[in-house]
């Protein structure tokens, strides 16, 4: 079976860099590239596109709220129209850069607070996904399974790829445990290996409360801002390959 490994990348600004993007690009199969609002800038976006092209990595737009200081993790009171405009602006910018580099954007993945806001509002999600489909009907939308975003993307005629977040704890309802709670971010190698093996072998995850729940996913996400993200992503890839599966970009996973 083909499984995607993806990470949020290019989340720096100017001379500031969050992680070793060049090294991480050799491990992942899909890169969610920050589009200049919560992080990123034209130079970084161009560099990420070139690295992805060189390494055969799928290029994805990773739009967030315009909040550099809060890294796009604070929910700000934007209107429906403003959020739609922000999505169009960011997706359009990365699309243009990719086109100039002789390649294309293949997928779409919300960042943090923007995704949380959209995922709570069915009407908003439908408007945003309809907008995305008008810009590029071939995009694959990354989403957690059984969510408003997944359903809205499918209703808009877009393909979807569901995610398992290897480095984040889940609660009994299948939601992510808030980052402010101790143990919400998985950074220890043994714990991460166990989680990935459990997912690959049984399609489940053990929740924060100790329950076992099913996870319907074909892509594993490792956040680049998690401490040791390069090592964690390498662990995820090695566990996939050791289990007899193949790491591949989203388009290849869906085509299987």
Coordinates of N, CA and C in Angstrom, one line a residue:
X1 N 0.8 -1.2 0.0 CA 0.0 0.0 0.0 C 0.9 1.2 0.0
X2 N 0.5 2.3 -0.7 CA 1.2 3.5 -0.8 C 0.6 4.5 0.3
X3 N 1.5 5.1 1.1 CA 1.1 6.0 2.1 C 1.9 7.3 2.0
X4 N 1.3 8.4 2.1 CA 1.9 9.7 2.0 C 2.5 10.1 3.4
X5 N 3.6 10.8 3.4 CA 4.2 11.4 4.6 C 4.3 12.9 4.3
X6 N 3.6 13.7 5.0 CA 3.6 15.2 4.7 C 4.0 16.0 5.9
X7 N 4.4 17.2 5.7 CA 4.8 18.1 6.7 C 4.6 19.6 6.3
X8 N 4.3 20.4 7.3 CA 4.1 21.9 7.0 C 5.5 22.5 6.9
X9 N 5.8 23.1 5.8 CA 7.2 23.6 5.5 C 7.3 25.0 5.1
X10 N 8.5 25.5 5.1 CA 8.7 26.9 4.6 C 8.1 27.9 5.6
X11 N 8.0 27.5 6.9 CA 7.4 28.3 7.9 C 8.4 29.2 8.6
X12 N 9.2 29.9 7.8 CA 10.1 30.9 8.3 C 9.8 32.3 7.8
X13 N 10.7 33.2 7.9 CA 10.5 34.6 7.3 C 11.8 35.2 7.2
X14 N 12.2 35.7 6.0 CA 13.4 36.4 5.8 C 14.6 35.4 6.1
X15 N 15.5 35.8 7.0 CA 16.6 35.0 7.4 C 16.3 34.0 8.4
X16 N 15.0 34.0 8.9 CA 14.7 33.1 10.0 C 14.1 31.8 9.4
X17 N 14.5 30.7 10.0 CA 14.1 29.4 9.5 C 13.7 28.5 10.7
X18 N 12.6 27.8 10.5 CA 12.0 27.1 11.6 C 12.7 25.7 11.8
X19 N 13.0 25.1 10.7 CA 13.6 23.7 10.7 C 14.5 23.6 9.5
X20 N 15.1 22.4 9.4 CA 16.0 22.1 8.2 C 15.1 21.7 7.1
X21 N 14.5 22.6 6.3 CA 13.5 22.3 5.3 C 14.2 21.4 4.2
X22 N 15.4 21.7 3.8 CA 16.1 21.0 2.8 C 16.2 19.5 3.1
X23 N 16.6 19.2 4.4 CA 16.8 17.8 4.8 C 15.4 17.2 4.9
X24 N 14.4 17.9 5.5 CA 13.1 17.3 5.6 C 12.5 17.0 4.3
X25 N 12.8 17.8 3.3 CA 12.2 17.6 1.9 C 12.7 16.2 1.3
X26 N 13.8 15.7 1.9 CA 14.3 14.4 1.4 C 13.6 13.2 2.1
X27 N 12.8 13.5 3.1 CA 12.1 12.5 3.9 C 10.6 12.4 3.5
X28 N 10.0 13.5 3.4 CA 8.5 13.5 3.1 C 8.2 13.3 1.7
X29 N 6.9 13.0 1.4 CA 6.5 12.9 0.0 C 5.6 14.0 -0.4
X30 N 5.1 14.8 0.6 CA 4.2 15.9 0.3 C 4.6 17.1 1.2
X31 N 4.8 18.3 0.7 CA 5.1 19.5 1.5 C 4.0 20.5 1.4
X32 N 3.5 20.9 2.6 CA 2.5 21.9 2.7 C 3.2 23.2 3.0
X33 N 3.3 24.0 1.9 CA 4.1 25.2 2.0 C 3.4 26.5 2.4
X34 N 3.9 27.1 3.5 CA 3.3 28.3 4.0 C 3.3 29.4 2.9
X35 N 2.2 30.1 2.8 CA 2.0 31.0 1.7 C 2.1 32.5 2.0
X36 N 2.8 32.8 3.1 CA 3.1 34.2 3.3 C 2.3 35.0 4.4
X37 N 1.3 34.3 4.9 CA 0.5 35.0 5.9 C 0.9 34.7 7.3
X38 N 0.8 33.4 7.7 CA 1.2 33.1 9.1 C 2.7 32.9 9.1
X39 N 3.3 32.6 8.0 CA 4.8 32.4 7.8 C 5.1 32.4 6.3
X40 N 6.4 32.4 6.0 CA 6.8 32.3 4.6 C 6.8 33.7 3.9
X41 N 7.5 33.7 2.8 CA 7.6 34.9 2.0 C 7.9 34.5 0.6
X42 N 7.9 35.4 -0.4 CA 8.2 35.0 -1.8 C 9.4 34.2 -2.0
X43 N 10.5 34.6 -1.3 CA 11.8 33.9 -1.5 C 11.7 32.5 -0.9
X44 N 11.2 32.3 0.3 CA 11.1 31.0 0.9 C 10.1 30.1 0.1
X45 N 9.0 30.7 -0.4 CA 8.1 29.9 -1.2 C 8.7 29.4 -2.4
X46 N 9.5 30.2 -3.1 CA 10.2 29.8 -4.3 C 11.2 28.7 -4.0
X47 N 12.0 28.9 -2.9 CA 12.9 27.8 -2.5 C 12.2 26.5 -2.2
X48 N 11.1 26.6 -1.5 CA 10.4 25.3 -1.2 C 9.9 24.6 -2.4
X49 N 9.4 25.4 -3.4 CA 8.9 24.8 -4.6 C 10.0 24.1 -5.4
X50 N 11.2 24.8 -5.4 CA 12.4 24.2 -6.1 C 12.8 22.9 -5.4
X51 N 12.9 23.0 -4.1 CA 13.3 21.8 -3.4 C 12.3 20.6 -3.6
X52 N 11.0 20.9 -3.6 CA 10.0 19.9 -3.8 C 10.2 19.3 -5.2
X53 N 10.4 20.2 -6.2 CA 10.5 19.7 -7.5 C 11.7 18.8 -7.7
X54 N 12.8 19.2 -7.1 CA 14.1 18.4 -7.1 C 14.0 17.1 -6.5
X55 N 13.1 17.0 -5.4 CA 13.0 15.7 -4.7 C 11.8 14.9 -5.0
X56 N 11.0 15.3 -6.0 CA 9.8 14.6 -6.4 C 8.7 14.6 -5.3
X57 N 8.7 15.7 -4.6 CA 7.7 15.9 -3.5 C 6.5 16.7 -4.0
X58 N 5.3 16.2 -3.6 CA 4.1 16.9 -3.9 C 4.0 18.3 -3.3
X59 N 3.6 19.3 -4.1 CA 3.6 20.7 -3.6 C 2.2 21.1 -3.2
X60 N 2.0 21.5 -1.9 CA 0.7 21.9 -1.4 C 0.7 23.3 -0.8
X61 N -0.4 24.0 -1.0 CA -0.6 25.3 -0.4 C -1.1 25.1 1.0
X62 N -0.5 25.9 1.9 CA -0.8 25.8 3.4 C -1.2 27.2 3.9
X63 N -2.4 27.6 3.5 CA -2.8 29.0 3.9 C -3.2 29.1 5.4
X64 N -2.9 30.2 6.0 CA -3.3 30.5 7.4 C -3.8 31.9 7.5
X65 N -4.1 32.2 8.8 CA -4.6 33.6 9.0 C -3.4 34.5 9.0
X66 N -3.6 35.8 8.7 CA -2.5 36.8 8.6 C -2.1 37.2 10.0
X67 N -1.3 36.3 10.7 CA -0.9 36.6 12.1 C 0.4 36.0 12.3
X68 N 1.5 36.7 11.9 CA 2.8 36.1 12.1 C 3.2 36.0 13.5
X69 N 2.8 37.0 14.3 CA 3.2 37.0 15.7 C 2.6 35.8 16.5
X70 N 1.4 35.4 16.1 CA 0.8 34.3 16.7 C 0.9 33.0 15.9
X71 N 1.8 33.0 14.9 CA 2.0 31.9 14.0 C 0.8 31.2 13.5
X72 N -0.3 32.1 13.3 CA -1.5 31.6 12.7 C -2.3 30.6 13.6
X73 N -2.0 30.7 14.9 CA -2.6 29.7 15.8 C -3.7 30.5 16.7
X74 N -3.8 31.8 16.5 CA -4.9 32.5 17.3 C -6.1 32.7 16.4
X75 N -7.2 32.5 16.9 CA -8.5 32.7 16.1 C -8.8 34.1 16.2
X76 N -8.8 34.8 15.0 CA -9.1 36.2 14.8 C -10.5 36.4 14.1
X77 N -11.2 37.4 14.4 CA -12.6 37.6 14.0 C -12.7 38.1 12.5
X78 N -12.3 37.3 11.6 CA -12.5 37.7 10.2 C -13.9 37.2 9.7
X79 N -14.4 38.0 8.7 CA -15.7 37.6 8.1 C -15.5 36.4 7.1
X80 N -16.6 35.9 6.7 CA -16.6 34.8 5.7 C -15.9 35.3 4.4
X81 N -16.2 36.5 4.0 CA -15.6 37.0 2.8 C -14.1 37.2 2.9
X82 N -13.7 37.7 4.1 CA -12.3 37.9 4.3 C -11.5 36.6 4.3
X83 N -12.1 35.6 4.9 CA -11.4 34.3 4.9 C -11.3 33.7 3.5
X84 N -12.3 33.9 2.7 CA -12.3 33.4 1.3 C -11.2 34.2 0.5
X85 N -11.2 35.5 0.8 CA -10.1 36.3 0.1 C -8.7 35.9 0.5
X86 N -8.5 35.6 1.7 CA -7.2 35.2 2.2 C -6.8 33.9 1.6
X87 N -7.8 32.9 1.5 CA -7.5 31.7 0.8 C -7.1 31.9 -0.6
X88 N -7.9 32.7 -1.3 CA -7.6 32.9 -2.8 C -6.3 33.6 -3.0
X89 N -5.9 34.5 -2.1 CA -4.7 35.3 -2.2 C -3.5 34.3 -2.1
X90 N -3.5 33.5 -1.0 CA -2.4 32.6 -0.7 C -2.3 31.5 -1.7
X91 N -3.4 30.8 -2.1 CA -3.3 29.8 -3.1 C -2.9 30.3 -4.4
X92 N -3.3 31.5 -4.8 CA -2.9 32.1 -6.0 C -1.5 32.4 -6.1
X93 N -0.9 32.9 -4.9 CA 0.5 33.2 -4.9 C 1.4 32.0 -5.1
X94 N 1.1 30.9 -4.4 CA 1.9 29.7 -4.6 C 1.7 29.1 -5.9
X95 N 0.5 29.2 -6.5 CA 0.2 28.6 -7.8 C 1.0 29.4 -8.8
X96 N 1.2 30.7 -8.7 CA 1.9 31.5 -9.7 C 3.4 31.1 -9.5
X97 N 3.9 31.0 -8.3 CA 5.3 30.7 -8.1 C 5.6 29.3 -8.7
X98 N 4.8 28.3 -8.4 CA 5.0 27.0 -8.9 C 5.0 27.0 -10.5
X99 N 4.0 27.7 -11.1 CA 4.0 27.8 -12.5 C 5.2 28.4 -13.1
X100 N 5.8 29.4 -12.5 CA 7.0 30.0 -12.9 C 8.2 29.1 -12.8
X101 N 8.1 28.1 -11.9 CA 9.2 27.1 -11.8 C 8.9 25.9 -12.6
X102 N 7.9 25.9 -13.4 CA 7.7 24.7 -14.3 C 7.0 23.6 -13.6
X103 N 6.3 23.8 -12.5 CA 5.6 22.7 -11.8 C 4.2 23.2 -11.4
X104 N 3.5 22.5 -10.5 CA 2.2 22.9 -10.1 C 1.9 22.6 -8.7
X105 N 0.9 23.2 -8.1 CA 0.4 22.9 -6.8 C -0.6 21.7 -7.0
X106 N -0.4 20.7 -6.1 CA -1.2 19.5 -6.3 C -2.1 19.3 -5.1
X107 N -1.9 19.9 -4.0 CA -2.8 19.7 -2.9 C -3.0 21.0 -2.0
X108 N -3.8 20.9 -1.0 CA -4.2 22.1 -0.2 C -4.4 21.6 1.2
X109 N -3.9 22.3 2.2 CA -4.0 21.9 3.6 C -4.0 23.2 4.5
X110 N -5.1 23.3 5.2 CA -5.2 24.5 6.1 C -4.2 24.5 7.2
X111 N -3.8 25.7 7.6 CA -3.0 25.8 8.8 C -3.8 26.2 10.0
X112 N -3.6 25.5 11.1 CA -4.0 25.9 12.5 C -5.3 26.5 12.6
X113 N -5.4 27.8 13.1 CA -6.6 28.5 13.4 C -7.5 28.6 12.2
X114 N -7.0 28.9 11.0 CA -7.9 29.0 9.9 C -8.6 27.7 9.7
X115 N -7.9 26.6 9.8 CA -8.6 25.3 9.6 C -9.6 25.0 10.7
X116 N -9.3 25.4 11.9 CA -10.2 25.2 13.0 C -11.5 26.0 12.8
X117 N -11.4 27.2 12.3 CA -12.5 28.1 12.1 C -13.4 27.5 11.0
X118 N -12.8 27.1 9.9 CA -13.5 26.5 8.7 C -14.2 25.2 9.1
X119 N -13.5 24.4 10.0 CA -14.0 23.1 10.3 C -15.1 23.1 11.3
X120 N -15.5 24.3 11.8 CA -16.6 24.4 12.7 C -17.9 24.9 12.0
X121 N -17.8 25.4 10.8 CA -18.9 26.1 10.1 C -19.1 25.5 8.8
X122 N -20.2 24.7 8.6 CA -20.5 24.0 7.4 C -20.6 25.0 6.2
X123 N -21.3 26.1 6.5 CA -21.6 27.1 5.4 C -20.3 27.7 4.9
X124 N -19.4 28.1 5.9 CA -18.1 28.6 5.6 C -17.3 27.6 4.8
X125 N -17.2 26.4 5.3 CA -16.4 25.4 4.7 C -16.9 25.2 3.2
X126 N -18.2 25.2 3.0 CA -18.6 25.0 1.6 C -18.2 26.1 0.7
X127 N -18.3 27.4 1.2 CA -17.9 28.5 0.4 C -16.4 28.5 0.1
X128 N -15.6 28.1 1.1 CA -14.2 28.1 0.9 C -13.8 27.0 -0.1
X129 N -14.4 25.8 0.1 CA -14.1 24.7 -0.8 C -14.6 24.9 -2.3
X130 N -15.7 25.6 -2.4 CA -16.2 25.9 -3.7 C -15.2 26.9 -4.4
X131 N -14.7 27.9 -3.6 CA -13.7 28.8 -4.1 C -12.5 28.1 -4.6
X132 N -12.0 27.2 -3.7 CA -10.8 26.4 -4.1 C -11.0 25.6 -5.3
X133 N -12.2 25.0 -5.5 CA -12.4 24.2 -6.7 C -12.5 25.1 -7.9
X134 N -12.9 26.3 -7.8 CA -13.0 27.3 -8.9 C -11.6 27.6 -9.4
X135 N -10.7 27.8 -8.4 CA -9.3 28.1 -8.7 C -8.5 26.9 -9.3
X136 N -8.7 25.7 -8.8 CA -8.1 24.5 -9.3 C -8.9 23.3 -8.9
X137 N -9.7 22.8 -9.8 CA -10.5 21.7 -9.5 C -9.8 20.3 -9.4
X138 N -8.5 20.4 -9.7 CA -7.7 19.1 -9.5 C -7.0 19.0 -8.2
X139 N -7.1 20.0 -7.3 CA -6.4 19.9 -6.1 C -6.9 18.8 -5.2
X140 N -6.0 18.2 -4.4 CA -6.4 17.3 -3.4 C -6.4 18.0 -2.0
X141 N -7.5 17.9 -1.3 CA -7.6 18.6 0.0 C -7.2 17.6 1.1
X142 N -6.3 18.0 1.9 CA -5.9 17.2 3.1 C -6.8 17.6 4.2
X143 N -7.3 16.6 4.9 CA -8.2 16.8 6.0 C -8.2 15.6 7.0
X144 N -8.6 15.9 8.2 CA -8.8 14.8 9.1 C -10.1 14.1 8.7
X145 N -10.2 12.8 9.0 CA -11.4 12.0 8.5 C -12.7 12.4 9.3
X146 N -13.8 12.3 8.5 CA -15.1 12.6 9.1 C -15.3 14.0 9.6
X147 N -14.8 14.9 8.9 CA -14.8 16.3 9.3 C -15.6 17.2 8.4
X148 N -16.0 18.4 8.8 CA -16.7 19.3 7.9 C -15.9 19.6 6.7
X149 N -14.6 19.8 6.9 CA -13.7 20.1 5.7 C -13.7 19.0 4.7
X150 N -13.6 17.8 5.2 CA -13.6 16.6 4.2 C -14.9 16.6 3.4
X151 N -16.0 16.7 4.1 CA -17.3 16.6 3.5 C -17.5 17.8 2.5
X152 N -17.1 19.0 2.9 CA -17.3 20.2 2.0 C -16.4 20.1 0.8
X153 N -15.2 19.6 0.9 CA -14.4 19.4 -0.2 C -15.0 18.4 -1.2
X154 N -15.4 17.3 -0.7 CA -16.1 16.3 -1.6 C -17.3 16.8 -2.3
X155 N -18.1 17.6 -1.5 CA -19.3 18.2 -2.1 C -19.0 19.2 -3.2
X156 N -17.8 19.8 -3.1 CA -17.3 20.8 -4.1 C -16.7 20.1 -5.3
X157 N -16.6 18.7 -5.3 CA -16.0 18.0 -6.4 C -14.5 17.8 -6.3
X158 N -14.0 18.1 -5.1 CA -12.5 17.9 -4.9 C -12.2 16.6 -4.3
X159 N -11.0 16.0 -4.7 CA -10.5 14.8 -4.0 C -10.0 15.1 -2.7
X160 N -10.1 14.2 -1.8 CA -9.6 14.4 -0.4 C -8.6 13.3 0.0
X161 N -7.7 13.6 0.9 CA -6.8 12.6 1.5 C -6.8 12.8 3.0
X162 N -7.1 11.8 3.7 CA -7.3 11.9 5.2 C -6.0 11.7 5.9
X163 N -5.9 12.4 7.0 CA -4.6 12.5 7.8 C -4.6 11.7 9.1
X164 N -3.5 11.2 9.5 CA -3.2 10.8 10.8 C -2.0 11.6 11.3
X165 N -2.2 12.3 12.4 CA -1.2 13.2 13.0 C -0.3 12.4 14.0
X166 N 0.8 12.0 13.5 CA 1.7 11.1 14.3 C 2.2 11.8 15.6
X167 N 2.4 13.1 15.5 CA 3.0 13.8 16.6 C 2.1 14.6 17.5
X168 N 0.8 14.3 17.4 CA -0.2 15.0 18.2 C -1.2 13.9 18.9
X169 N -1.5 14.2 20.1 CA -2.4 13.3 20.9 C -3.8 13.5 20.5
X170 N -4.6 12.5 20.5 CA -6.0 12.5 20.2 C -6.9 12.3 21.5
X171 N -8.1 12.9 21.5 CA -9.0 12.6 22.6 C -9.9 11.5 22.2
X172 N -10.8 11.1 23.1 CA -11.7 10.0 22.8 C -12.7 10.3 21.7
X173 N -12.9 11.5 21.3 CA -13.8 11.9 20.2 C -13.0 12.0 18.9
X174 N -11.7 11.7 18.9 CA -10.9 11.8 17.7 C -10.4 13.2 17.4
X175 N -10.6 14.1 18.3 CA -10.1 15.5 18.1 C -8.7 15.6 18.7
X176 N -7.9 16.6 18.2 CA -6.6 16.8 18.7 C -6.7 17.4 20.1
X177 N -5.8 17.0 21.0 CA -5.7 17.5 22.3 C -5.0 18.9 22.2
X178 N -5.6 20.0 22.8 CA -5.0 21.3 22.6 C -3.5 21.3 23.0
X179 N -2.7 22.1 22.3 CA -1.3 22.2 22.5 C -0.9 22.6 23.9
X180 N -1.7 23.4 24.6 CA -1.4 23.8 25.9 C -1.4 22.8 27.0
X181 N -1.9 21.6 26.7 CA -2.0 20.5 27.6 C -0.8 19.6 27.6
X182 N -0.2 19.3 28.7 CA 1.0 18.5 28.7 C 0.7 17.1 28.1
X183 N 1.6 16.7 27.2 CA 1.5 15.4 26.5 C 0.7 15.5 25.2
X184 N 0.3 16.7 24.8 CA -0.4 16.9 23.6 C 0.4 16.7 22.3
X185 N 1.7 17.0 22.5 CA 2.7 16.9 21.4 C 3.6 15.7 21.7
X186 N 3.6 14.7 20.7 CA 4.4 13.5 20.9 C 5.8 13.8 20.3
X187 N 6.9 13.8 21.2 CA 8.2 14.1 20.8 C 9.2 12.9 21.0
X188 N 8.8 11.9 21.8 CA 9.7 10.9 22.2 C 9.7 9.7 21.2
X189 N 10.9 9.3 20.8 CA 11.0 8.3 19.6 C 10.2 7.0 19.9
X190 N 10.3 6.4 21.0 CA 9.7 5.2 21.3 C 8.1 5.3 21.2
X191 N 7.6 6.4 21.7 CA 6.2 6.6 21.7 C 5.7 6.8 20.2
X192 N 6.5 7.6 19.5 CA 6.1 7.8 18.1 C 6.1 6.5 17.3
X193 N 7.2 5.7 17.5 CA 7.2 4.5 16.7 C 6.0 3.6 17.1
X194 N 5.7 3.5 18.3 CA 4.5 2.7 18.7 C 3.2 3.2 18.1
X195 N 3.1 4.5 18.1 CA 1.8 5.1 17.5 C 1.8 4.8 16.0
X196 N 2.9 4.9 15.3 CA 2.9 4.7 13.8 C 2.7 3.2 13.5
X197 N 3.3 2.3 14.3 CA 3.1 0.9 14.1 C 1.6 0.5 14.4
X198 N 1.1 1.0 15.4 CA -0.3 0.7 15.7 C -1.2 1.2 14.6
X199 N -1.0 2.4 14.1 CA -1.8 2.9 12.9 C -1.6 2.0 11.7
X200 N -0.4 1.6 11.4 CA -0.1 0.8 10.2 C -0.7 -0.6 10.3
X201 N -0.6 -1.2 11.5 CA -1.0 -2.6 11.6 C -2.5 -2.7 11.9
X202 N -3.1 -1.7 12.6 CA -4.5 -1.9 13.1 C -5.4 -0.8 12.6
X203 N -4.9 0.3 12.1 CA -5.7 1.4 11.7 C -6.3 2.1 12.9
X204 N -5.6 2.1 14.1 CA -6.1 2.7 15.3 C -5.1 3.6 15.9
X205 N -5.5 4.4 17.0 CA -4.6 5.1 17.8 C -5.2 5.1 19.2
X206 N -4.3 5.0 20.2 CA -4.6 5.1 21.6 C -4.8 6.5 22.0
X207 N -5.9 6.9 22.5 CA -6.2 8.3 22.9 C -5.5 8.7 24.1
X208 N -5.6 10.0 24.4 CA -5.1 10.7 25.6 C -5.6 10.0 26.8
X209 N -6.9 9.5 26.7 CA -7.5 8.9 27.9 C -7.3 7.4 28.0
X210 N -6.6 6.9 27.0 CA -6.2 5.4 27.0 C -7.2 4.6 26.2
X211 N -8.1 5.1 25.5 CA -9.1 4.4 24.7 C -8.4 4.1 23.3
X212 N -8.9 3.1 22.6 CA -8.4 2.8 21.3 C -9.5 3.1 20.3
X213 N -9.2 4.0 19.4 CA -10.2 4.4 18.4 C -9.7 4.2 17.0
X214 N -10.6 4.0 16.0 CA -10.1 3.8 14.6 C -9.7 5.2 14.0
X215 N -8.8 5.1 13.1 CA -8.3 6.3 12.3 C -8.3 5.9 10.8
X216 N -9.1 6.6 10.1 CA -9.2 6.3 8.6 C -8.3 7.3 7.9
X217 N -7.1 6.9 7.5 CA -6.2 7.8 6.9 C -5.2 7.1 6.0
X218 N -4.7 7.9 5.0 CA -3.7 7.3 4.1 C -2.5 8.3 4.0
X219 N -2.4 9.3 4.9 CA -1.3 10.2 4.9 C -1.0 10.5 6.4
X220 N 0.3 10.5 6.7 CA 0.8 10.8 8.1 C 1.5 12.1 8.1
X221 N 1.0 13.0 9.0 CA 1.6 14.3 9.1 C 2.5 14.4 10.3
X222 N 3.7 15.0 10.1 CA 4.6 15.4 11.2 C 4.8 16.9 11.0
X223 N 4.5 17.7 12.1 CA 4.6 19.1 12.1 C 6.1 19.5 12.1
X224 N 6.5 20.4 11.2 CA 8.0 20.8 11.2 C 8.4 21.6 12.4
X225 N 7.4 22.2 13.1 CA 7.8 22.9 14.3 C 7.8 22.1 15.6
X226 N 7.5 20.8 15.5 CA 7.7 19.9 16.6 C 9.2 19.7 16.8
X227 N 9.7 19.8 18.1 CA 11.1 19.6 18.3 C 11.6 18.3 17.8
X228 N 12.7 18.3 17.0 CA 13.2 17.1 16.4 C 12.4 16.5 15.2
X229 N 11.7 17.4 14.5 CA 10.8 17.0 13.5 C 11.5 16.2 12.4
X230 N 12.7 16.5 12.0 CA 13.4 15.8 11.0 C 13.6 14.3 11.4
X231 N 14.0 14.1 12.7 CA 14.2 12.7 13.2 C 12.8 12.0 13.3
X232 N 11.8 12.8 13.7 CA 10.5 12.2 13.8 C 9.9 11.7 12.4
X233 N 10.1 12.6 11.4 CA 9.6 12.3 10.1 C 10.4 11.1 9.5
X234 N 11.7 11.0 9.8 CA 12.5 9.9 9.4 C 12.0 8.6 10.0
X235 N 11.6 8.6 11.3 CA 11.1 7.5 12.0 C 9.8 7.0 11.3
X236 N 8.9 8.0 11.0 CA 7.6 7.6 10.4 C 7.9 6.9 9.0
X237 N 8.8 7.5 8.2 CA 9.1 6.9 6.9 C 9.7 5.5 7.1
X238 N 10.6 5.3 8.1 CA 11.2 4.0 8.3 C 10.2 3.0 8.7
X239 N 9.3 3.4 9.5 CA 8.2 2.4 10.0 C 7.3 2.0 8.8
X240 N 7.0 3.0 8.0 CA 6.2 2.7 6.8 C 6.9 1.7 5.9
X241 N 8.1 1.9 5.6 CA 8.9 1.0 4.7 C 9.2 -0.3 5.4
X242 N 9.4 -0.3 6.7 CA 9.7 -1.6 7.4 C 8.4 -2.5 7.4
X243 N 7.3 -1.8 7.3 CA 6.0 -2.6 7.3 C 5.6 -3.1 5.9
X244 N 6.5 -2.8 4.9 CA 6.2 -3.3 3.6 C 5.4 -2.4 2.7
X245 N 5.1 -1.2 3.2 CA 4.4 -0.2 2.4 C 5.4 0.7 1.7
X246 N 4.8 1.6 0.8 CA 5.7 2.5 0.0 C 5.3 3.9 0.3
X247 N 6.2 4.8 0.5 CA 6.0 6.2 0.7 C 5.8 6.9 -0.6
X248 N 4.7 7.6 -0.8 CA 4.4 8.2 -2.1 C 3.6 9.5 -1.9
X249 N 3.7 10.4 -2.9 CA 2.9 11.7 -2.8 C 1.4 11.4 -2.9
X250 N 0.7 12.4 -2.5 CA -0.8 12.2 -2.4 C -1.4 11.7 -3.6
X251 N -1.0 12.3 -4.8 CA -1.7 11.9 -6.1 C -1.4 10.4 -6.3
X252 N -0.3 9.9 -6.0 CA 0.0 8.5 -6.2 C -0.8 7.6 -5.3
X253 N -1.0 8.1 -4.0 CA -1.7 7.3 -3.0 C -3.2 7.2 -3.5
X254 N -3.8 8.3 -4.0 CA -5.2 8.2 -4.4 C -5.3 7.4 -5.7
X255 N -4.3 7.4 -6.5 CA -4.4 6.7 -7.8 C -4.2 5.1 -7.6
X256 N -3.8 4.7 -6.4 CA -3.6 3.3 -6.2 C -4.9 2.5 -6.3

